[in-house]
Coordinates of C-alpha atoms and ligand atoms in Angstrom, one line a residue:
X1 CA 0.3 -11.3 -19.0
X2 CA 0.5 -11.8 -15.2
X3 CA 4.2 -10.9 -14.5
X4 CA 5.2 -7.9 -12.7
X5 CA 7.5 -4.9 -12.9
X6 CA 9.3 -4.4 -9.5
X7 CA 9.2 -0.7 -9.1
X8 CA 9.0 3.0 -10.3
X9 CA 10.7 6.1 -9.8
X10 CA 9.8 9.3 -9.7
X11 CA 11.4 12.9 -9.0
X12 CA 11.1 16.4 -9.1
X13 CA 13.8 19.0 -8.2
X14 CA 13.1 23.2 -8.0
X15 CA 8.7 23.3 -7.4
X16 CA 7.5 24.9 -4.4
X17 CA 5.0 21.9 -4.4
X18 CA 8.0 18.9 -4.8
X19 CA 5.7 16.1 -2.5
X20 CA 2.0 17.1 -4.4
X21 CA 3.6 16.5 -8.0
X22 CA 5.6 13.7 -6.9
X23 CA 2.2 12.4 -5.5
X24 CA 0.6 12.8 -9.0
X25 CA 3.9 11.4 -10.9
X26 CA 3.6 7.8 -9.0
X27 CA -0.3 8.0 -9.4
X28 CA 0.6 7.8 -13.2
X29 CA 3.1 5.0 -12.2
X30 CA 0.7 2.6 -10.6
X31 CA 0.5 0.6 -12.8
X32 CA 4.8 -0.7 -12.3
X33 CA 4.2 -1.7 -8.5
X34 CA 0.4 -1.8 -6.2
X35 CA 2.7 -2.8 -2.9
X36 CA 3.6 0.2 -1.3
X37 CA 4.7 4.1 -2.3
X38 CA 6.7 6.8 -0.6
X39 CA 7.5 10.2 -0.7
X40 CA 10.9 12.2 0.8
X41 CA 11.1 15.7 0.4
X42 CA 13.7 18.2 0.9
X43 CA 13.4 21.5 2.6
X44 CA 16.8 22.9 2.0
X45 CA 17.6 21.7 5.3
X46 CA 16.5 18.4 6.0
X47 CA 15.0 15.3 4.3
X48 CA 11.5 14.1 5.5
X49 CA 9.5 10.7 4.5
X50 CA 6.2 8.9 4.4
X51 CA 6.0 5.3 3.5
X52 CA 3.3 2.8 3.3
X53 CA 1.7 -0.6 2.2
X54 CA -0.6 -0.4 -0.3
X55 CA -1.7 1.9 -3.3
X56 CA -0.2 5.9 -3.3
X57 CA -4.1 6.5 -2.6
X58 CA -3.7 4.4 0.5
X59 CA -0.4 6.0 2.0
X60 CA -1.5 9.7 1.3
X61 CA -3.7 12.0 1.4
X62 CA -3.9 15.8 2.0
X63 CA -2.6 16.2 5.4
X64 CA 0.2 13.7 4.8
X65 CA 1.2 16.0 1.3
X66 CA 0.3 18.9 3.4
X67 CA 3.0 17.6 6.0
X68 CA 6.3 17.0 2.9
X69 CA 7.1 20.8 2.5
X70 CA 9.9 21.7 0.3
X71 CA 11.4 22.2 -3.1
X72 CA 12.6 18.9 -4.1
X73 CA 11.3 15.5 -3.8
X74 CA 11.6 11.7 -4.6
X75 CA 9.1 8.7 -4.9
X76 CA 8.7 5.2 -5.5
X77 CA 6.1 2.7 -5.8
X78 CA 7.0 -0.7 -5.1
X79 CA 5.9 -4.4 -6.6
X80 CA 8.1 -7.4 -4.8
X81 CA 6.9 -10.2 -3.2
X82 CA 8.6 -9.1 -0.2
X83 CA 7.2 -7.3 2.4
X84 CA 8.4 -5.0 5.5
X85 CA 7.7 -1.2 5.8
X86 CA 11.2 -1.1 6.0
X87 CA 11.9 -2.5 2.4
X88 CA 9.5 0.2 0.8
X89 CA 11.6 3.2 -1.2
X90 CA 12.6 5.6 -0.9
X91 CA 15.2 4.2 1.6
X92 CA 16.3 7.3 3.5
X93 CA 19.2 7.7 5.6
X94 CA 20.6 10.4 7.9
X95 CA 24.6 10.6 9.1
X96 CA 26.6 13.6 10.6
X97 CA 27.7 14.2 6.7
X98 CA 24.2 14.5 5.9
X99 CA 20.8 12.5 4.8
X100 CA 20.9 10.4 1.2
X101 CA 17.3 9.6 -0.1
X102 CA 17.2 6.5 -2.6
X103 CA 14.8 5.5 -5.0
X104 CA 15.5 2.6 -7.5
X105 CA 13.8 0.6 -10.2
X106 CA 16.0 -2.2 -11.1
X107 CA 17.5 -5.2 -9.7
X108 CA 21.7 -5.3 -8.6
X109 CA 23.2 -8.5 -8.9
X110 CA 26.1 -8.6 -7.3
X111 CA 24.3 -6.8 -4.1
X112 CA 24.4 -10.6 -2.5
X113 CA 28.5 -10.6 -2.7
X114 CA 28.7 -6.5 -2.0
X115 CA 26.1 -6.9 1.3
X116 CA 28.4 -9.8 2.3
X117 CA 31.9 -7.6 1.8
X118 CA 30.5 -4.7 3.8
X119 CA 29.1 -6.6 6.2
X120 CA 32.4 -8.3 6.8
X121 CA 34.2 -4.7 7.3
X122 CA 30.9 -3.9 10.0
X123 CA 28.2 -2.3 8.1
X124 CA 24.8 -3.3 9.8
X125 CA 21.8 -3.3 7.1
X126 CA 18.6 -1.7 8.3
X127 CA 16.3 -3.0 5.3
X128 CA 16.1 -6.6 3.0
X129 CA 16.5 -4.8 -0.3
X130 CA 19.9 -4.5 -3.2
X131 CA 19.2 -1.3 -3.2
X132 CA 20.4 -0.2 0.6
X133 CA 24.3 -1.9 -0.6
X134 CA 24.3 0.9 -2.9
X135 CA 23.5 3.7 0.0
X136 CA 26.3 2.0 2.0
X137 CA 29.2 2.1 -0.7
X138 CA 27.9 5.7 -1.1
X139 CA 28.6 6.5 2.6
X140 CA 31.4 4.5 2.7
X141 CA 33.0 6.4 0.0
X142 CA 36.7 8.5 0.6
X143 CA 35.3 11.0 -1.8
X144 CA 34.3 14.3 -0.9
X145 CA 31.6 15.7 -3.5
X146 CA 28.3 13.3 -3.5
X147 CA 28.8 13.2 -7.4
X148 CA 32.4 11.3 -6.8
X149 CA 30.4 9.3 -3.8
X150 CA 28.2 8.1 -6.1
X151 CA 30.5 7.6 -9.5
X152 CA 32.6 5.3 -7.2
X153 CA 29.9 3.3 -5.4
X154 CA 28.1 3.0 -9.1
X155 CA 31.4 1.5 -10.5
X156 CA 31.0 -1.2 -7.9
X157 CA 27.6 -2.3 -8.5
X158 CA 26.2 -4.5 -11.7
X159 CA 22.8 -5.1 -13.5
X160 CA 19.9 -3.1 -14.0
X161 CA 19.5 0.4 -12.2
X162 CA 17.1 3.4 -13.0
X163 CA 18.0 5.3 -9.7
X164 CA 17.2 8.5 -8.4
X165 CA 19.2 10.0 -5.0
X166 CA 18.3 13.2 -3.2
X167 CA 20.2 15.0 -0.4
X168 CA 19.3 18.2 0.9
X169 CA 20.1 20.0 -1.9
X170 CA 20.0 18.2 -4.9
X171 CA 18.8 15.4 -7.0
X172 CA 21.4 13.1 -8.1
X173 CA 19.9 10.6 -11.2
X174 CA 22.1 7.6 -12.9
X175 CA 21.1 5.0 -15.4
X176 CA 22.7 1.3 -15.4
X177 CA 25.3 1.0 -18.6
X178 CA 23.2 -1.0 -20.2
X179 CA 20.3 1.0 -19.9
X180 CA 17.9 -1.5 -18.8
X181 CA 15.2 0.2 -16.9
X182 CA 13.4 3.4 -18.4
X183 CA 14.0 6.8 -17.4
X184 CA 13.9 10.3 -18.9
X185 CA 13.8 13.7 -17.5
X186 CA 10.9 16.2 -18.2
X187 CA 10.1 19.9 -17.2
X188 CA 7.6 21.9 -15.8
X189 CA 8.3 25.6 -15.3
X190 CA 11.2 26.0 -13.9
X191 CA 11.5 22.6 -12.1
X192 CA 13.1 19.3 -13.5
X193 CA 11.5 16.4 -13.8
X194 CA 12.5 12.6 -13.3
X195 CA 10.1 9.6 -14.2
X196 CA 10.4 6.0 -14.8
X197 CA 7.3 6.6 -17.9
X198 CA 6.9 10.2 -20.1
X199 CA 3.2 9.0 -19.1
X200 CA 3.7 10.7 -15.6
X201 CA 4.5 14.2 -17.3
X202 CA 1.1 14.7 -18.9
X203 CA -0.6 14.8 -15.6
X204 CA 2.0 17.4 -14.2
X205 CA 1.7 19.1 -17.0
X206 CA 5.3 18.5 -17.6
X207 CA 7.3 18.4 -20.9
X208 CA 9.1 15.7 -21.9
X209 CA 13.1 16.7 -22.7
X210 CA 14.9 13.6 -23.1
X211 CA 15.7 9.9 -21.9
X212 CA 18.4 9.5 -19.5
X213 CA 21.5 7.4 -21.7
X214 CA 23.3 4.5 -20.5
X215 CA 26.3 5.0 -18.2
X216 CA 25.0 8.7 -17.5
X217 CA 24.8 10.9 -14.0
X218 CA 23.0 14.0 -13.8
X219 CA 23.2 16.4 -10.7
X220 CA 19.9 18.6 -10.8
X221 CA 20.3 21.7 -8.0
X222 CA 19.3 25.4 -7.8
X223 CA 22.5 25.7 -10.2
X224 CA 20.5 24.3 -12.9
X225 CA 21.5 20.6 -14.6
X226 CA 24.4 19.0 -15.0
X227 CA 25.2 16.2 -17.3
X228 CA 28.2 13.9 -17.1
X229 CA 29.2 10.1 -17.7
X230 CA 30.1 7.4 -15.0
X231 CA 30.6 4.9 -17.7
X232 CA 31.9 5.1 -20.9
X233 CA 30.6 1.5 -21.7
X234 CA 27.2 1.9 -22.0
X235 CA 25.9 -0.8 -24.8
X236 CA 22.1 0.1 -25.3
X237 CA 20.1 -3.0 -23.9
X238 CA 16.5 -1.5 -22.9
X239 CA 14.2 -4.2 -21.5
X240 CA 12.2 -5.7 -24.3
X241 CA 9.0 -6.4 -22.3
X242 CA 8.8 -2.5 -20.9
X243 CA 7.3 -2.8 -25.1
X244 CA 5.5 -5.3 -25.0
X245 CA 3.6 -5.6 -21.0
X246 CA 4.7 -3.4 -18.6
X247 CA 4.7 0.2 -20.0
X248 CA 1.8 2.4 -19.7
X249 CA 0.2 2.6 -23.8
X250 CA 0.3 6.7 -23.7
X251 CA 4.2 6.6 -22.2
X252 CA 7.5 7.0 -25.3
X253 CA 10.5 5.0 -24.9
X254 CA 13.7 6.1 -26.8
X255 CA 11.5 7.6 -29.1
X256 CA 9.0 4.8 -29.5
X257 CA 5.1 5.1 -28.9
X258 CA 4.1 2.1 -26.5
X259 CA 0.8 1.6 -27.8
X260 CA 2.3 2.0 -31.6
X261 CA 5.1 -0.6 -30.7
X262 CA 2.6 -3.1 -29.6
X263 CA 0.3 -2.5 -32.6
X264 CA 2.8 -3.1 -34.9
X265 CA 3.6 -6.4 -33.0
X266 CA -0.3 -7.1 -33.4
X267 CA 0.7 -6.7 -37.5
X268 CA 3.1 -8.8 -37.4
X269 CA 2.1 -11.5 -35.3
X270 CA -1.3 -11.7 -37.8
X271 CA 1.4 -12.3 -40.9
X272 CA 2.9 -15.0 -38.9
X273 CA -0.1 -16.3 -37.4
X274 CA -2.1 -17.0 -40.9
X275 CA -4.9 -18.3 -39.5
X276 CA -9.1 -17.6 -39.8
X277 CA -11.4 -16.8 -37.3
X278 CA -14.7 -14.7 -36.7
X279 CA -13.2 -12.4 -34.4
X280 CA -9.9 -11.0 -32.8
X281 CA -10.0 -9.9 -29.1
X282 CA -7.6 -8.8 -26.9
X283 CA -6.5 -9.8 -22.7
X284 CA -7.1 -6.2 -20.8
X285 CA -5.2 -4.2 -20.6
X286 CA -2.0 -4.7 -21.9
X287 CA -2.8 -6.8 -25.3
X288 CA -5.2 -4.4 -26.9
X289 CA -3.1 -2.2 -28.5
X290 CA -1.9 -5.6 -30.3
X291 CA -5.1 -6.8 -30.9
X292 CA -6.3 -4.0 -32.8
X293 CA -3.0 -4.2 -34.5
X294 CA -3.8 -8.0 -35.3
X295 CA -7.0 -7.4 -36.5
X296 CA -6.2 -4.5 -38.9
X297 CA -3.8 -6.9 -40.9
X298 CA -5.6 -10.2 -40.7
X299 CA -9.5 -8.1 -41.8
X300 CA -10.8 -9.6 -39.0
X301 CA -13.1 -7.3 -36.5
X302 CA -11.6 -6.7 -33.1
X303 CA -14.4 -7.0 -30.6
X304 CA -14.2 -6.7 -27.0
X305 CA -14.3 -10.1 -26.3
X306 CA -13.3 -9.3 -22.5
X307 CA -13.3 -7.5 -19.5
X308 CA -11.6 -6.4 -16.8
X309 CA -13.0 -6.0 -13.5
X310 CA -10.5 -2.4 -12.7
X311 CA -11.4 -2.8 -8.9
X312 CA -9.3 -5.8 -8.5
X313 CA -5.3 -5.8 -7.9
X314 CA -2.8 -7.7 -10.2
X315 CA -3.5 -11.3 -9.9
X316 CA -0.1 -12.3 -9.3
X317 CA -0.1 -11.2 -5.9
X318 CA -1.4 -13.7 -4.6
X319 CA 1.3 -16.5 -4.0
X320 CA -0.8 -19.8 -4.5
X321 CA -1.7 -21.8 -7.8
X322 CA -5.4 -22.1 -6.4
X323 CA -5.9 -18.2 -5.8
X324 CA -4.3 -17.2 -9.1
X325 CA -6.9 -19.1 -10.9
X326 CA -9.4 -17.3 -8.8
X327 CA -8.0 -14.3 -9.3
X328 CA -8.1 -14.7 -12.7
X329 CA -12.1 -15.4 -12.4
X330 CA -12.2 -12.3 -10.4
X331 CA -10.5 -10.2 -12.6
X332 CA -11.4 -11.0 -16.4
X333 CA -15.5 -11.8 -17.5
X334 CA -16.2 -13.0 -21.1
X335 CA -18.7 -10.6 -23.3
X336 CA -20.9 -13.7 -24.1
X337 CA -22.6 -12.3 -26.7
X338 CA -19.3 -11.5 -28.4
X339 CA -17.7 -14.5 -28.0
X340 CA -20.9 -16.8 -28.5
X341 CA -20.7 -19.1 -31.7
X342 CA -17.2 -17.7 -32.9
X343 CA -14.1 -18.8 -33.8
X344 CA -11.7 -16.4 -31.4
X345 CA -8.6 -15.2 -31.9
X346 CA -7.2 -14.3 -28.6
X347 CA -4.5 -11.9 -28.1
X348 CA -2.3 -11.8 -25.5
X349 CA 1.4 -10.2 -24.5
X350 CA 2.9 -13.1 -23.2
X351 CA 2.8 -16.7 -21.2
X352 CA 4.6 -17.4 -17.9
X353 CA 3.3 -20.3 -16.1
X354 CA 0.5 -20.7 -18.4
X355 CA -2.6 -21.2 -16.1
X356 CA -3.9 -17.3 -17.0
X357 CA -3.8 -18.6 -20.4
X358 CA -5.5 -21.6 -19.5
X359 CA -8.4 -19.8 -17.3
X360 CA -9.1 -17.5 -20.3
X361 CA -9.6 -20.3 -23.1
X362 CA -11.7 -22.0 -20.9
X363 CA -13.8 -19.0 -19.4
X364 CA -14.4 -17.9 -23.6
X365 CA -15.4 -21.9 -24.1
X366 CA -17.6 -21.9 -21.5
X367 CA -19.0 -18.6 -23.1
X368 CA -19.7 -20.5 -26.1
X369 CA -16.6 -19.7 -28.6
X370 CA -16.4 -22.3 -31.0
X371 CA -12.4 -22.3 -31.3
X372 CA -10.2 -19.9 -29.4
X373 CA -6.9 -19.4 -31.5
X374 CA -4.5 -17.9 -28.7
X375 CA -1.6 -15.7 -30.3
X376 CA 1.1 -14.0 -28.2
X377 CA 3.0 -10.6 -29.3
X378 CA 6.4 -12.2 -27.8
X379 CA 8.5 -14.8 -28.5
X380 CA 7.9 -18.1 -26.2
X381 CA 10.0 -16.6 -22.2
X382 CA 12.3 -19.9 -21.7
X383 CA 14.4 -17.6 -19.4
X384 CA 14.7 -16.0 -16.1
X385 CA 15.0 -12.0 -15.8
X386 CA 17.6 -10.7 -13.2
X387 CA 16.9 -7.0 -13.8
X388 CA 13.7 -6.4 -11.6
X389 CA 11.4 -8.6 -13.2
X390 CA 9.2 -10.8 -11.6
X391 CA 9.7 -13.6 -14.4
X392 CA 10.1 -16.8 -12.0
X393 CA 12.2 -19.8 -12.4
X394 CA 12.9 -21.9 -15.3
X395 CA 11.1 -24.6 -13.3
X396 CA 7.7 -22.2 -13.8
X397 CA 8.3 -21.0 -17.1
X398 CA 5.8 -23.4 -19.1
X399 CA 8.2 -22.1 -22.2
X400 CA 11.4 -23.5 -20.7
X401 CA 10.3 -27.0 -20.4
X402 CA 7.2 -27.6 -22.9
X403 CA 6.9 -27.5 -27.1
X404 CA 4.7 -24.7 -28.3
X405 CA 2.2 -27.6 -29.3
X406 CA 2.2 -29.3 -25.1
X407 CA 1.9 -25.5 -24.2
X408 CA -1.4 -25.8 -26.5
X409 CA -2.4 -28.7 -25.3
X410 CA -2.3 -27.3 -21.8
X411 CA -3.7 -24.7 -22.1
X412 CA -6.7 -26.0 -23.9
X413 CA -6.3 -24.0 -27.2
X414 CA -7.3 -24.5 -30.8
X415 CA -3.7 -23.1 -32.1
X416 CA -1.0 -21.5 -30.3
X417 CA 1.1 -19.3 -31.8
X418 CA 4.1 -17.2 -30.9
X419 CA 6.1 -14.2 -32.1
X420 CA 9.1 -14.9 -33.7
X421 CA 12.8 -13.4 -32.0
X422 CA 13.1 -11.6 -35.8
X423 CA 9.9 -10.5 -36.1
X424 CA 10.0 -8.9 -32.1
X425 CA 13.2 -7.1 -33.2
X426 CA 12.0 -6.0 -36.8
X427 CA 9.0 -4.3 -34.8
X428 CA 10.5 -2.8 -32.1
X429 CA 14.8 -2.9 -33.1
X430 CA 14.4 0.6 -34.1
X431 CA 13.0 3.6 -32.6
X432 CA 11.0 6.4 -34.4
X433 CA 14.1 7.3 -36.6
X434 CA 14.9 4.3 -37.9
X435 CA 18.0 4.3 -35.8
X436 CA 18.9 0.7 -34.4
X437 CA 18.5 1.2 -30.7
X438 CA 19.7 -2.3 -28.8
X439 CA 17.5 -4.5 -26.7
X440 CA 17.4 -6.9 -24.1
X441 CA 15.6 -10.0 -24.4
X442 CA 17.7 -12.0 -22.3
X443 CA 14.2 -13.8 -21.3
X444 CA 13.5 -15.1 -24.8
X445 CA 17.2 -15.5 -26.4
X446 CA 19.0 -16.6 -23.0
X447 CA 21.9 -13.9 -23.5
X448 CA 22.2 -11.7 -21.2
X449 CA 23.5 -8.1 -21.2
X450 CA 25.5 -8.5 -18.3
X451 CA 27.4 -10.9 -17.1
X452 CA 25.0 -13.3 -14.0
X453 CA 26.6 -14.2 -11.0
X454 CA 26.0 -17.4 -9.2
X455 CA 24.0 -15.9 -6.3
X456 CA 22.5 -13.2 -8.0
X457 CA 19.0 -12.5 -6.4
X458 CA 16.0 -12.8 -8.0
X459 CA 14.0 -10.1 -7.5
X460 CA 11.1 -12.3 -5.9
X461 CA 13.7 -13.6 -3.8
X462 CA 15.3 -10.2 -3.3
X463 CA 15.3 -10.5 0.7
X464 CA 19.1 -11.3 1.0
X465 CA 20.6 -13.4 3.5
Ligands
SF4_501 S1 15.4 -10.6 -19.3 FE1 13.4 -10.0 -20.3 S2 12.2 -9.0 -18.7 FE2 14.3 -9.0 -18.0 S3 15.2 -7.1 -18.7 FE3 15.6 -8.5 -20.3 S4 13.8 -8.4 -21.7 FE4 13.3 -7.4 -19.8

């Protein structure tokens, strides 16, 4: 746990009520990114925006929706550790050709060398994010139609992209080659849908139609949908943790069940695991579904062990090692008379720096758990994401520079044990069909999809120079 998705998107082209739904579709994406949210909406005529810090409960409310009137309409909700009204998506721009709305989950990483190029030929960035190089090279463009705009700019950019573009009259959506990010289309009546998680359709009431491939650009207008290819090299590579941490339980991706996918990890981790203890609990939220699926095939009851306090915001938010570990306090409370003269078997998703980790063992000691066995439904993160994950440095990975057994050590457990590479893959390599469908899990393994460039920005340090 305690890493953090940077960003959501979320569209809707052809309802008379484009801002309200789009409103509900980021409520349901929350959970990706607590910093900030947006809204532009398209009249036919004109694009208009509301941004803000904060939660989309914070930035709107009735007379703000009541305000974004028109048939189309983009959103975003934001997690970087960058801050600026101006860096909050969707980045909207206006130009005698027309206005270009952006909204992007992802991380570019070549932006630092593309920023530098335009720059050099006069452009003047507005904003701190990878996401505004893309806007220019749109603009920039000798194309005529936005869809050629947009194929050309796209074939200049690398890394991880689930975008989603509006002008006045249409939405235009692409998906990185590699299909790193999540992102599917839905419907509901006659309007399409766009949404980083299927979990945003069921409150619309929307139906889910299918996942946006690799190296593909749709163009959704009052024509209806059209469907084409930018690249023809798209190679499969969906991020491995959107399985295991960041999706929401109740959301499909390519055909796999989140909350299914992280059982079966829970099964599998309890064959590798082999150990005994009294009871199995999981860290809320994410690590239930596992839990459960680790207590099925050890026979061991899965208790609620414990809680999370719901009215307190992701602890890493807050930049320093002393207030993580009070936001850890803050956020998670052992069930005492759960825990109490048992041997636990902890469950969690994952370990970054290792101090969450730490906190928990010590918060179920001090509730009077005999042993606390800590088992984690990934493989040990020695690596760095550069696709819009907030996964540090190798420097704060506690994976990259320690043994499983000094990761015990430090973080006070009984036994410490981690999900196999094969066994992640076995569980999760295929979606419902069987079919292989290829992963990324560049943050385990160390091979990347794409090829890294020297500067490439991490997405905590996304504000380029
Ligand atoms: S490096 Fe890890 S977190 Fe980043 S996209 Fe790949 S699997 Fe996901």
């Amino acid at each position: 746990m305690s890493i953090n998705e940077v960003c959501s998107v979320f569209g809707i082209w052809g309802h008379p009520d484009a801002a309200r739904m789009t409103y509900y579709g980021l409520h349901s994406l929350q959970h990706r990114g607590q910093e900030g949210a947006g809204i532009v909406v398209t009249d036919g005529e004109r694009l208009k925006g509301i941004k803000g810090d904060g939660l989309v409960n914070d930035v709107f409310d009735e007379k703000k929706l009541d305000s974004l009137k028109g048939n189309g309409a983009i959103g975003h909700v934001r997690y970087t550790g960058k801050s600026g009204i101006e860096n909050i998506q969707p980045l909207l721009f206006h130009s005698s050709s027309g206005s270009l709305a952006l909204s992007h989950s992802g991380n570019l990483i070549n932006a630092n060398d593309l920023k530098h190029q335009l720059e050099m030929q006069g452009s003047i960035f507005q904003t701190n994010t990878d996401t505004e190089v893309l806007a220019h090279l749109i603009k920039r463009s000798g194309y005529l139609a936005t869809k050629d705009k947009v194929k050309n700019a796209l074939s200049m950019v690398k890394g991880a992209y689930a975008l989603i573009m509006m002008t006045e009259n249409e939405l235009i959506i692409a998906q990185d080659p590699n299909g790193l990010r999540p992102l599917s289309i839905g419907k509901v009546g006659d309007a399409y849908c766009v949404a980083s998680e299927t979990c945003a359709y069921d409150l619309i009431g929307a139906e889910y139609i299918r996942d946006v491939e690799p190296g593909e650009l749709i163009i959704i207008n009052d024509d209806g949908i059209h469907e084409e290819r930018f690249s023809l090299s798209g190679s499969n590579a969906m991020c491995t943790m959107e399985y295991v941490y960041f999706s929401r339980p109740d959301s499909d991706i390519r055909g796999i069940n989140i909350h299914t996918a992280r059982k079966k990890l829970g099964k599998q981790l309890a064959i590798e695991a082999n150990i005994e203890g009294d009871v199995v609990t999981g860290v809320p939220d994410s690590s239930i579904s596992s839990a459960i699926g680790f207590a099925e095939t050890a026979g061991i009851p899965y208790e609620l062990g414990l809680i999370k306090n719901r009215y307190v915001g992701r602890t890493f938010i807050k930049p320093t090692q002393e207030l993580r570990e009070q936001g850890v306090k803050m956020k998670l409370s052992p069930v005492r008379r759960v825990v109490e003269g048992k041997r636990v078997i902890m469950v969690d998703d994952s370990i970054v720096r290792g101090t969450t980790s730490r906190r928990i063992v010590r918060m179920l000691k001090e509730a009077g758990a005999t042993e606390v066995h800590v088992c984690i439904s990934s493989p040990p993160m020695t690596n760095p994401c550069f696709y819009g994950i907030d996964v540090s440095t190798h420097e704060e990975l506690i994976a990259s520079n320690h043994s499983v057994e000094e990761i015990r050590e430090i973080i006070g457990a009984d036994s410490l044990t981690f999900l196999s590479v094969e066994g992640m893959m076995k569980v999760i390599g295929k979606d419902d069909l069987g079919k292989n469908c290829g992963q990324c899990m560049a943050c385990f393994t160390g091979e990347y999809p794409t090829e890294i460039f020297p500067d490439t920005p991490l997405p905590y340090e996304k504000e380029m120079k």
